[in-house]
Amino acid sequence: MDGIELGRGLRARRKAAGRTIASVAMDAGLSVPYIANLENGRGNPTMAALHQLAGALGARLELALIDESGGGGAGARVGGGGGGGTGAPVPAEFADRLLRSPRARKVTQRLAAKHRLDVALVRERLRGALVALGPVLGGEPGERDLDRLLDLLLLSGTDLGDAD
């Protein structure tokens, strides 16, 4: 997304909400000229500023890296694993396949060491979480869903020793 496209999106969202630049600026803790420049396709906003703007506009900021070949890649939708929307539990074999990725292996080992748990136990708990995500997502979770789950566990400090 370039600056002009971002600016158009910000302006459209602000106007759809019936808000002035000043009211959004006050809620976001940013200056009126800063937001006006962004809406006009100028400036180089920080992630923090975009996050503040999204909050002020009642939105959520999402960042995606899109595969230029058009094959979806990292920009695929959440739940884009292709389960067909059945809401059925994810087959354990599918979860196992996701957990064989290099990142999943690395994070599993890191979590096991951090919580002083057996790697197999952490892997089994991750497998259970992926299986349980199927009905929530309406299909099989994809790699992005796994990455988000791993990020959540790394960032949250959740005690993986607590089961059930």
Short mmCIF file of C-alpha atoms in Angstrom, two decimals:
data_model
loop_
_atom_site.label_atom_id
_atom_site.label_comp_id
_atom_site.label_asym_id
_atom_site.label_seq_id
_atom_site.Cartn_x
_atom_site.Cartn_y
_atom_site.Cartn_z
CA MET A 1 0.00 0.00 0.00
CA ASP A 2 1.44 3.36 -0.94
CA GLY A 3 0.94 6.67 0.86
CA ILE A 4 -1.86 7.82 -1.42
CA GLU A 5 -3.83 4.62 -0.98
CA LEU A 6 -3.30 4.75 2.79
CA GLY A 7 -4.42 8.38 2.87
CA ARG A 8 -7.57 7.62 0.89
CA GLY A 9 -8.39 4.76 3.23
CA LEU A 10 -7.88 6.89 6.33
CA ARG A 11 -9.99 9.72 4.94
CA ALA A 12 -12.78 7.38 3.82
CA ARG A 13 -12.93 5.69 7.23
CA ARG A 14 -12.89 9.04 9.04
CA LYS A 15 -15.63 10.51 6.86
CA ALA A 16 -17.75 7.35 7.08
CA ALA A 17 -17.61 7.75 10.86
CA GLY A 18 -18.66 11.42 10.51
CA ARG A 19 -15.48 12.57 12.24
CA THR A 20 -13.31 15.63 11.72
CA ILE A 21 -9.55 15.46 11.46
CA ALA A 22 -9.36 17.38 14.74
CA SER A 23 -11.49 14.86 16.64
CA VAL A 24 -9.49 11.93 15.28
CA ALA A 25 -6.24 13.74 16.07
CA MET A 26 -7.33 14.32 19.65
CA ASP A 27 -8.38 10.67 20.15
CA ALA A 28 -5.19 9.38 18.52
CA GLY A 29 -2.87 11.78 20.33
CA LEU A 30 -1.53 13.07 17.01
CA SER A 31 -1.48 16.52 15.45
CA VAL A 32 -4.03 17.75 12.92
CA PRO A 33 -1.35 18.62 10.32
CA TYR A 34 0.19 15.14 10.71
CA ILE A 35 -3.12 13.41 9.97
CA ALA A 36 -3.96 15.87 7.17
CA ASN A 37 -0.61 15.09 5.55
CA LEU A 38 -1.24 11.35 5.83
CA GLU A 39 -4.69 11.72 4.28
CA ASN A 40 -3.10 13.63 1.41
CA GLY A 41 -0.60 10.87 0.76
CA ARG A 42 2.34 12.66 2.35
CA GLY A 43 4.49 11.69 5.26
CA ASN A 44 5.95 8.47 6.52
CA PRO A 45 3.83 7.24 9.43
CA THR A 46 5.26 5.04 12.12
CA MET A 47 3.58 1.78 13.06
CA ALA A 48 2.75 3.36 16.42
CA ALA A 49 1.00 6.30 14.72
CA LEU A 50 -0.98 3.97 12.48
CA HIS A 51 -1.96 1.89 15.49
CA GLN A 52 -3.15 5.04 17.30
CA LEU A 53 -5.10 6.16 14.23
CA ALA A 54 -6.74 2.77 13.86
CA GLY A 55 -7.83 2.85 17.50
CA ALA A 56 -9.19 6.37 17.17
CA LEU A 57 -11.18 5.29 14.12
CA GLY A 58 -12.54 2.16 15.80
CA ALA A 59 -10.48 -0.13 13.62
CA ARG A 60 -7.71 -2.68 14.03
CA LEU A 61 -4.35 -2.30 12.32
CA GLU A 62 -3.21 -5.33 10.34
CA LEU A 63 0.09 -5.67 8.56
CA ALA A 64 0.57 -8.22 5.80
CA LEU A 65 3.40 -9.07 3.46
CA ILE A 66 1.78 -10.07 0.18
CA ASP A 67 3.45 -12.46 -2.25
CA GLU A 68 4.03 -10.46 -5.43
CA SER A 69 3.34 -13.50 -7.60
CA GLY A 70 -0.29 -13.34 -6.51
CA GLY A 71 -0.14 -16.76 -4.89
CA GLY A 72 -1.43 -15.54 -1.55
CA GLY A 73 1.71 -16.17 0.47
CA ALA A 74 2.00 -14.42 3.77
CA GLY A 75 -0.96 -12.20 3.02
CA ALA A 76 -3.51 -14.98 3.00
CA ARG A 77 -6.59 -14.53 5.21
CA VAL A 78 -6.76 -15.85 8.71
CA GLY A 79 -8.21 -19.34 8.59
CA GLY A 80 -7.15 -19.59 4.99
CA GLY A 81 -6.14 -23.21 5.41
CA GLY A 82 -8.95 -24.28 3.13
CA GLY A 83 -11.18 -26.33 5.38
CA GLY A 84 -14.28 -25.40 3.44
CA GLY A 85 -16.04 -23.84 6.41
CA THR A 86 -17.29 -27.11 7.83
CA GLY A 87 -16.50 -26.25 11.43
CA ALA A 88 -15.36 -29.83 11.94
CA PRO A 89 -12.37 -30.57 14.14
CA VAL A 90 -9.04 -30.43 12.37
CA PRO A 91 -7.54 -33.86 11.71
CA ALA A 92 -4.58 -34.45 14.03
CA GLU A 93 -2.46 -35.38 11.00
CA PHE A 94 -2.99 -31.89 9.59
CA ALA A 95 -1.88 -30.32 12.87
CA ASP A 96 1.17 -32.60 12.90
CA ARG A 97 2.09 -31.43 9.41
CA LEU A 98 1.94 -27.78 10.49
CA LEU A 99 4.04 -28.51 13.57
CA ARG A 100 6.83 -29.97 11.39
CA SER A 101 7.69 -26.52 10.05
CA PRO A 102 11.14 -25.21 11.04
CA ARG A 103 9.64 -22.32 13.00
CA ALA A 104 7.21 -24.54 14.89
CA ARG A 105 10.05 -26.87 15.86
CA LYS A 106 12.23 -23.99 17.01
CA VAL A 107 9.47 -22.31 19.03
CA THR A 108 8.39 -25.64 20.55
CA GLN A 109 11.94 -26.20 21.79
CA ARG A 110 12.15 -22.63 23.06
CA LEU A 111 8.84 -22.90 24.94
CA ALA A 112 9.83 -26.26 26.40
CA ALA A 113 13.11 -24.84 27.69
CA LYS A 114 11.45 -21.69 29.02
CA HIS A 115 8.82 -23.62 30.96
CA ARG A 116 11.08 -26.57 31.81
CA LEU A 117 8.80 -29.01 30.05
CA ASP A 118 9.39 -31.95 27.76
CA VAL A 119 9.37 -30.95 24.08
CA ALA A 120 6.90 -33.76 23.35
CA LEU A 121 4.45 -32.34 25.92
CA VAL A 122 4.64 -28.84 24.45
CA ARG A 123 4.19 -30.28 20.96
CA GLU A 124 1.14 -32.26 22.11
CA ARG A 125 -0.42 -29.15 23.64
CA LEU A 126 0.20 -27.17 20.46
CA ARG A 127 -1.32 -30.01 18.46
CA GLY A 128 -4.42 -29.90 20.69
CA ALA A 129 -4.71 -26.14 20.24
CA LEU A 130 -4.53 -26.46 16.45
CA VAL A 131 -7.14 -29.22 16.43
CA ALA A 132 -9.42 -27.05 18.59
CA LEU A 133 -8.98 -24.06 16.25
CA GLY A 134 -10.74 -25.86 13.37
CA PRO A 135 -14.31 -25.25 14.55
CA VAL A 136 -13.47 -21.68 15.55
CA LEU A 137 -11.99 -20.85 12.15
CA GLY A 138 -14.50 -22.87 10.17
CA GLY A 139 -11.81 -25.06 8.65
CA GLU A 140 -8.21 -26.12 8.91
CA PRO A 141 -5.86 -23.51 10.33
CA GLY A 142 -3.12 -22.34 8.00
CA GLU A 143 0.50 -21.46 8.55
CA ARG A 144 -0.44 -17.89 9.47
CA ASP A 145 -2.77 -19.18 12.17
CA LEU A 146 0.02 -21.35 13.54
CA ASP A 147 2.40 -18.39 13.47
CA ARG A 148 -0.12 -16.29 15.39
CA LEU A 149 -0.58 -19.04 17.97
CA LEU A 150 3.18 -19.35 18.40
CA ASP A 151 3.58 -15.57 18.65
CA LEU A 152 0.82 -15.42 21.25
CA LEU A 153 2.50 -18.07 23.36
CA LEU A 154 5.91 -16.40 23.08
CA LEU A 155 4.62 -12.94 23.90
CA SER A 156 2.04 -13.78 26.55
CA GLY A 157 4.24 -15.61 28.97
CA THR A 158 1.48 -18.19 29.37
CA ASP A 159 2.51 -20.97 31.74
CA LEU A 160 2.42 -24.07 29.59
CA GLY A 161 2.72 -26.21 32.70
CA ASP A 162 -0.95 -25.56 33.48
CA ALA A 163 -3.03 -28.17 31.70
CA ASP A 164 -6.77 -28.72 31.61
#
